């Protein structure tokens, strides 16, 4: 099927494809790093949480979805604890306080935020500038 379509140029590919492993890591706190991919209306965060690392309690105006890629963690949302394991997805409504703690093996999340997180875009820009 793909034979009938012309291949994208290198420039076109660069405009639409991000190699996540080549994105500079950004620290979100002790034991928490992420690779941020920015879109016009949403932000992706590929987070790695060290074993037993705990995030700061926080809230933001962005709706957030968390997909656990590997490992497991306890997420605190609006005063309740939720156990998540690889393959689970959690919805975090905007403006609700939340945090999480990785369990003994640590974990990796794909987080999706909408609207786009301008603060993450700024952190990514700083990480790119520091890499040069």
mmCIF file of C-alpha atoms in Angstrom:
data_model
loop_
_atom_site.group_PDB
_atom_site.id
_atom_site.type_symbol
_atom_site.label_atom_id
_atom_site.label_comp_id
_atom_site.label_asym_id
_atom_site.label_seq_id
_atom_site.Cartn_x
_atom_site.Cartn_y
_atom_site.Cartn_z
ATOM 1 C CA UNK A 1 0.000 0.000 0.000
ATOM 2 C CA UNK A 2 2.717 2.529 0.889
ATOM 3 C CA UNK A 3 4.379 2.081 -2.505
ATOM 4 C CA UNK A 4 1.756 4.341 -4.076
ATOM 5 C CA UNK A 5 2.800 7.308 -1.915
ATOM 6 C CA UNK A 6 6.011 9.299 -2.354
ATOM 7 C CA UNK A 7 8.494 9.111 0.508
ATOM 8 C CA UNK A 8 8.730 12.172 2.718
ATOM 9 C CA UNK A 9 11.873 14.220 2.363
ATOM 10 C CA UNK A 10 14.306 14.484 5.278
ATOM 11 C CA UNK A 11 13.000 18.004 5.920
ATOM 12 C CA UNK A 12 9.373 16.811 5.911
ATOM 13 C CA UNK A 13 10.264 13.929 8.239
ATOM 14 C CA UNK A 14 12.026 16.302 10.637
ATOM 15 C CA UNK A 15 8.875 18.455 10.763
ATOM 16 C CA UNK A 16 6.680 15.516 11.861
ATOM 17 C CA UNK A 17 8.835 12.828 13.509
ATOM 18 C CA UNK A 18 10.640 13.054 16.848
ATOM 19 C CA UNK A 19 13.185 10.473 17.975
ATOM 20 C CA UNK A 20 12.386 10.542 21.684
ATOM 21 C CA UNK A 21 15.750 9.055 22.707
ATOM 22 C CA UNK A 22 17.486 12.060 21.119
ATOM 23 C CA UNK A 23 15.437 14.614 23.083
ATOM 24 C CA UNK A 24 17.534 15.959 25.985
ATOM 25 C CA UNK A 25 16.252 14.792 29.373
ATOM 26 C CA UNK A 26 14.610 17.284 31.714
ATOM 27 C CA UNK A 27 14.589 16.859 35.499
ATOM 28 C CA UNK A 28 11.180 17.152 37.144
ATOM 29 C CA UNK A 29 12.561 16.558 40.635
ATOM 30 C CA UNK A 30 14.803 14.123 42.494
ATOM 31 C CA UNK A 31 14.703 10.761 40.726
ATOM 32 C CA UNK A 32 12.313 11.939 37.979
ATOM 33 C CA UNK A 33 13.433 12.724 34.435
ATOM 34 C CA UNK A 34 11.468 13.099 31.251
ATOM 35 C CA UNK A 35 11.836 13.529 27.520
ATOM 36 C CA UNK A 36 9.348 16.180 26.378
ATOM 37 C CA UNK A 37 7.731 16.285 22.949
ATOM 38 C CA UNK A 38 5.746 19.433 22.167
ATOM 39 C CA UNK A 39 2.769 19.709 19.873
ATOM 40 C CA UNK A 40 0.595 22.703 19.068
ATOM 41 C CA UNK A 41 -2.251 21.720 21.409
ATOM 42 C CA UNK A 42 -0.760 18.955 23.551
ATOM 43 C CA UNK A 43 2.444 17.882 25.249
ATOM 44 C CA UNK A 44 3.900 14.395 25.651
ATOM 45 C CA UNK A 45 6.160 13.528 28.572
ATOM 46 C CA UNK A 46 8.108 10.243 28.562
ATOM 47 C CA UNK A 47 8.934 10.097 32.270
ATOM 48 C CA UNK A 48 11.315 7.758 34.063
ATOM 49 C CA UNK A 49 10.830 7.518 37.815
ATOM 50 C CA UNK A 50 13.584 5.946 39.917
ATOM 51 C CA UNK A 51 12.723 3.241 42.451
ATOM 52 C CA UNK A 52 10.733 4.713 45.362
ATOM 53 C CA UNK A 53 11.084 8.297 44.025
ATOM 54 C CA UNK A 54 8.270 10.622 45.084
ATOM 55 C CA UNK A 55 6.974 13.580 43.087
ATOM 56 C CA UNK A 56 5.895 16.856 44.667
ATOM 57 C CA UNK A 57 2.176 17.328 45.285
ATOM 58 C CA UNK A 58 0.948 19.729 42.595
ATOM 59 C CA UNK A 59 -1.894 20.721 40.300
ATOM 60 C CA UNK A 60 -2.062 22.377 36.894
ATOM 61 C CA UNK A 61 -4.761 23.656 34.556
ATOM 62 C CA UNK A 62 -3.990 20.920 32.012
ATOM 63 C CA UNK A 63 -5.969 17.720 31.655
ATOM 64 C CA UNK A 64 -3.511 14.823 31.963
ATOM 65 C CA UNK A 65 -3.561 11.166 30.980
ATOM 66 C CA UNK A 66 -0.924 8.817 32.399
ATOM 67 C CA UNK A 67 -0.100 5.514 30.690
ATOM 68 C CA UNK A 68 2.258 3.204 32.592
ATOM 69 C CA UNK A 69 4.785 1.807 30.108
ATOM 70 C CA UNK A 70 6.631 -0.365 32.631
ATOM 71 C CA UNK A 71 6.920 -0.887 36.369
ATOM 72 C CA UNK A 72 4.347 0.235 38.902
ATOM 73 C CA UNK A 73 3.534 3.178 41.144
ATOM 74 C CA UNK A 74 1.063 4.610 43.600
ATOM 75 C CA UNK A 75 -0.646 7.789 42.399
ATOM 76 C CA UNK A 76 -2.381 10.145 44.802
ATOM 77 C CA UNK A 77 -5.262 12.015 43.208
ATOM 78 C CA UNK A 78 -7.563 14.336 45.121
ATOM 79 C CA UNK A 79 -6.652 12.700 48.447
ATOM 80 C CA UNK A 80 -7.014 9.057 47.333
ATOM 81 C CA UNK A 81 -4.308 6.502 46.506
ATOM 82 C CA UNK A 82 -4.443 4.515 43.246
ATOM 83 C CA UNK A 83 -2.167 1.597 42.385
ATOM 84 C CA UNK A 84 -1.069 1.583 38.717
ATOM 85 C CA UNK A 85 0.905 -1.093 36.875
ATOM 86 C CA UNK A 86 2.242 -1.462 33.339
ATOM 87 C CA UNK A 87 -0.638 -1.205 30.884
ATOM 88 C CA UNK A 88 -2.850 0.947 33.146
ATOM 89 C CA UNK A 89 -4.044 4.432 32.213
ATOM 90 C CA UNK A 90 -5.184 7.117 34.635
ATOM 91 C CA UNK A 91 -7.069 10.316 33.917
ATOM 92 C CA UNK A 92 -6.089 13.388 35.943
ATOM 93 C CA UNK A 93 -8.632 16.197 35.552
ATOM 94 C CA UNK A 94 -7.331 19.756 35.457
ATOM 95 C CA UNK A 95 -6.689 21.571 38.736
ATOM 96 C CA UNK A 96 -6.807 18.475 40.992
ATOM 97 C CA UNK A 97 -3.860 17.996 43.354
ATOM 98 C CA UNK A 98 -1.869 14.865 42.604
ATOM 99 C CA UNK A 99 1.490 13.183 43.030
ATOM 100 C CA UNK A 100 2.985 9.739 42.755
ATOM 101 C CA UNK A 101 5.595 7.378 44.100
ATOM 102 C CA UNK A 102 7.282 4.664 42.086
ATOM 103 C CA UNK A 103 7.426 1.271 43.705
ATOM 104 C CA UNK A 104 10.638 -0.736 44.266
ATOM 105 C CA UNK A 105 11.401 -1.379 40.572
ATOM 106 C CA UNK A 106 10.759 2.197 39.429
ATOM 107 C CA UNK A 107 8.554 2.926 36.439
ATOM 108 C CA UNK A 108 8.166 4.670 33.093
ATOM 109 C CA UNK A 109 5.118 6.728 32.134
ATOM 110 C CA UNK A 110 3.830 8.312 28.978
ATOM 111 C CA UNK A 111 1.986 11.430 30.079
ATOM 112 C CA UNK A 112 -0.253 13.414 27.746
ATOM 113 C CA UNK A 113 -1.263 16.969 28.604
ATOM 114 C CA UNK A 114 -3.798 19.246 26.938
ATOM 115 C CA UNK A 115 -3.651 22.103 26.321
ATOM 116 C CA UNK A 116 0.078 22.148 25.630
ATOM 117 C CA UNK A 117 2.292 22.824 28.658
ATOM 118 C CA UNK A 118 4.212 26.007 27.964
ATOM 119 C CA UNK A 119 6.251 25.475 31.155
ATOM 120 C CA UNK A 120 7.469 22.119 29.781
ATOM 121 C CA UNK A 121 8.310 23.779 26.446
ATOM 122 C CA UNK A 122 10.460 26.289 28.359
ATOM 123 C CA UNK A 123 12.219 23.504 30.310
ATOM 124 C CA UNK A 124 12.901 21.645 27.053
ATOM 125 C CA UNK A 125 14.331 24.816 25.469
ATOM 126 C CA UNK A 126 16.641 25.243 28.483
ATOM 127 C CA UNK A 127 17.792 21.607 28.246
ATOM 128 C CA UNK A 128 18.503 21.992 24.520
ATOM 129 C CA UNK A 129 20.469 25.221 25.143
ATOM 130 C CA UNK A 130 22.506 23.562 27.916
ATOM 131 C CA UNK A 131 23.334 20.641 25.597
ATOM 132 C CA UNK A 132 24.989 22.948 23.023
#
